[in-house]
mmCIF file of C-alpha atoms in Angstrom:
data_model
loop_
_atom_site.group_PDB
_atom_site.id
_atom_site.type_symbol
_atom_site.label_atom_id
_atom_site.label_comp_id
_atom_site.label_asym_id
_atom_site.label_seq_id
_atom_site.Cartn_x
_atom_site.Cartn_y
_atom_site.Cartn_z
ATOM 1 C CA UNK A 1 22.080 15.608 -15.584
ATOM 2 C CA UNK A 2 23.985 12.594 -13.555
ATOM 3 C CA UNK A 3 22.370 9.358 -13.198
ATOM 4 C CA UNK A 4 23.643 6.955 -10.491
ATOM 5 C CA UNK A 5 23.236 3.743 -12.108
ATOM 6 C CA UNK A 6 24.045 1.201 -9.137
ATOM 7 C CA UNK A 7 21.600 3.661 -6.919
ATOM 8 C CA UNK A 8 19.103 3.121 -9.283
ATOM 9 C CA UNK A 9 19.402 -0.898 -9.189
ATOM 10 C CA UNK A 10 19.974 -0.794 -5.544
ATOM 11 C CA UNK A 11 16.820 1.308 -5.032
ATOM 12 C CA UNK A 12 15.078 -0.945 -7.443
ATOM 13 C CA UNK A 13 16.581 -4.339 -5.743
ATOM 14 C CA UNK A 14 15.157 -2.450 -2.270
ATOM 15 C CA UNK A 15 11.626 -2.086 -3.832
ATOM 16 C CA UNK A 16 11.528 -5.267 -5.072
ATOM 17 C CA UNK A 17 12.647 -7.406 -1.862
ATOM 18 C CA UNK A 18 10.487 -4.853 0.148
ATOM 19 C CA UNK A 19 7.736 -5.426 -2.091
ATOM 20 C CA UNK A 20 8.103 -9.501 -1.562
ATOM 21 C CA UNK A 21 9.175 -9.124 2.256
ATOM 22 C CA UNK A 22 5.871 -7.237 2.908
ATOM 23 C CA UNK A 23 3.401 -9.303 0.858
ATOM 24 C CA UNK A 24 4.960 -12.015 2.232
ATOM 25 C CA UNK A 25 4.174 -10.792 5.871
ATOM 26 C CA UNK A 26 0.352 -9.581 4.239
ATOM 27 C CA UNK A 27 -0.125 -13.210 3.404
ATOM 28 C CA UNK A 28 1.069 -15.227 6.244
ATOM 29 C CA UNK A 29 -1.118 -12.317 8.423
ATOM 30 C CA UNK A 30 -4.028 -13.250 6.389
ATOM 31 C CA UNK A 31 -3.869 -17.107 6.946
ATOM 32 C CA UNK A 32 -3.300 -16.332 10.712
ATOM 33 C CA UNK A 33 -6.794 -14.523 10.804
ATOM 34 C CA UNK A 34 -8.257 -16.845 8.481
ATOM 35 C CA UNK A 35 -7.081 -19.596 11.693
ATOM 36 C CA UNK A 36 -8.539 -17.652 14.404
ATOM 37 C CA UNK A 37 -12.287 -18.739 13.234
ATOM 38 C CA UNK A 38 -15.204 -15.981 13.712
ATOM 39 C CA UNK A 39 -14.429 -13.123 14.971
ATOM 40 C CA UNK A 40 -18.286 -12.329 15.603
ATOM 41 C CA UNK A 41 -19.338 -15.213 17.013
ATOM 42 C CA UNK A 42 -21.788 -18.119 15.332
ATOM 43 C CA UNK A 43 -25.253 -16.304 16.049
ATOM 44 C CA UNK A 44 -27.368 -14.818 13.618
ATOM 45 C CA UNK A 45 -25.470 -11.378 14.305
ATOM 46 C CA UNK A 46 -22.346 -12.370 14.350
ATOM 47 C CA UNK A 47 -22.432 -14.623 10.890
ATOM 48 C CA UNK A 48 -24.539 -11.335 9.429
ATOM 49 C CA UNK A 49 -21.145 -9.304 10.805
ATOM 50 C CA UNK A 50 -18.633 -11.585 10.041
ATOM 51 C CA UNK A 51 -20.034 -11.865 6.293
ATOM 52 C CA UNK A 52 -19.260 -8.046 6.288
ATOM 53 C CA UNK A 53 -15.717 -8.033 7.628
ATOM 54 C CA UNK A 54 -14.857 -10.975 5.367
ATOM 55 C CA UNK A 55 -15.957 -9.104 2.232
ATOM 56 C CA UNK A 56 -14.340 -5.986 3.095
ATOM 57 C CA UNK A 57 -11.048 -7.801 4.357
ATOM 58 C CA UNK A 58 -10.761 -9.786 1.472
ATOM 59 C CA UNK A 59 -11.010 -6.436 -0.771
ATOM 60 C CA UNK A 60 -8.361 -4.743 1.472
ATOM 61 C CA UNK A 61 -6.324 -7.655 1.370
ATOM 62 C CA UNK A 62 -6.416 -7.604 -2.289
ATOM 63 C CA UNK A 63 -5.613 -4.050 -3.116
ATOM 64 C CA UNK A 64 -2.486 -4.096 -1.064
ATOM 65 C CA UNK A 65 -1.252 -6.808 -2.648
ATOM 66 C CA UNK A 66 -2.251 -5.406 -6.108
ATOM 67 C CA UNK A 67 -0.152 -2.439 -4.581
ATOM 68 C CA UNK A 68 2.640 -4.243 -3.648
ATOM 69 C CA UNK A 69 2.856 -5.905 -6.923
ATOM 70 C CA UNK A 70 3.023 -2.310 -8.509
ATOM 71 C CA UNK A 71 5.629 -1.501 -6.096
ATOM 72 C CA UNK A 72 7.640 -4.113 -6.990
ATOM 73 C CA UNK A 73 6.950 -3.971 -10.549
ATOM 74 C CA UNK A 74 8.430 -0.291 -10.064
ATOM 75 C CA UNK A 75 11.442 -1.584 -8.370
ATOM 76 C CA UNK A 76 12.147 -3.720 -11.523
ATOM 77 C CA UNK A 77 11.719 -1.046 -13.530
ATOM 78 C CA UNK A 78 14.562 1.306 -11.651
ATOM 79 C CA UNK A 79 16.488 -2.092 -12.587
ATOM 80 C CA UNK A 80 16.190 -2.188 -15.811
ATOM 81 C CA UNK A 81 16.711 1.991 -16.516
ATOM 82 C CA UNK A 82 19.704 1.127 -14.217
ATOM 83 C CA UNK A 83 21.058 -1.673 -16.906
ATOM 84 C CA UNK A 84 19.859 0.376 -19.936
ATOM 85 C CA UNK A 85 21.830 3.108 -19.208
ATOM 86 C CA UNK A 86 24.844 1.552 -18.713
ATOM 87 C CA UNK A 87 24.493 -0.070 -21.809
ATOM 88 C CA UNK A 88 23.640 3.605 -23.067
ATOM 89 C CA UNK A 89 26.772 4.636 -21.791
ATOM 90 C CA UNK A 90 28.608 2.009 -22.915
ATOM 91 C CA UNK A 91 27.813 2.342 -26.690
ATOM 92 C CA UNK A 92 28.334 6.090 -26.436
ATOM 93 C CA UNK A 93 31.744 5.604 -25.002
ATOM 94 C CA UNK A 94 32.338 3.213 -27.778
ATOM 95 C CA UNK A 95 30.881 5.653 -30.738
ATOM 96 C CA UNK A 96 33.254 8.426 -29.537
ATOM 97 C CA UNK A 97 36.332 6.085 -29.223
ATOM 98 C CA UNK A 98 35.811 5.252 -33.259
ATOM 99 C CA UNK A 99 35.463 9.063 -33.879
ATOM 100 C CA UNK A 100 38.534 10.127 -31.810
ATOM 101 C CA UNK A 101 40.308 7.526 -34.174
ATOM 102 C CA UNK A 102 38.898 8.447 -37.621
ATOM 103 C CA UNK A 103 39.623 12.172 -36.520
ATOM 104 C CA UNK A 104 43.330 11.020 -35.339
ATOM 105 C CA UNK A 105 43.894 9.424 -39.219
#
């Protein structure tokens, strides 16, 4: 098995800054629509409707952002493997340097 530690972090840096680049975007979208005023009008319909499309806009707002919080939570993850195993492979390296030694006399 090879493992491609700065792939890893670079995927995970990607995820993460993709992650914050897009919620970012979700946000500022959100506040734009949130400007525009009713989209229904102000009769009785229209408030009735509008009520509606907040309630299920606010919910789809909020799950992608939960999403994109799991996405970048991911990315930090492929991060941190990344730095683990170099570590990893640092203290292995290490371990078999003081054997080759003690074998050597």
């Amino acid at each position: 098995m090879q493992i491609d530690p700065e792939g890893l972090s670079a995927a995970g840096t990607t995820m993460r800054s993709l992650a914050d680049g897009f919620a970012d975007k979700l946000t500022a979208f959100q506040a734009r629509l949130a400007s525009i005023g009713p989209a229904f009008g102000d009769d009785e319909t229209g408030s009735l409707l509008g009520v509606a499309y907040d309630e299920a806009a606010a919910y789809v707002f909020e799950s992608l952002l939960e999403a994109l919080d799991e996405v970048g939570f991911a990315g930090d993850d492929l991060t941190g493997m990344a730095r683990a195993h170099e570590a990893n492979e640092a203290d292995t390296g290490d371990l078999f340097r003081v054997l080759l030694k003690r074998m050597e006399g």
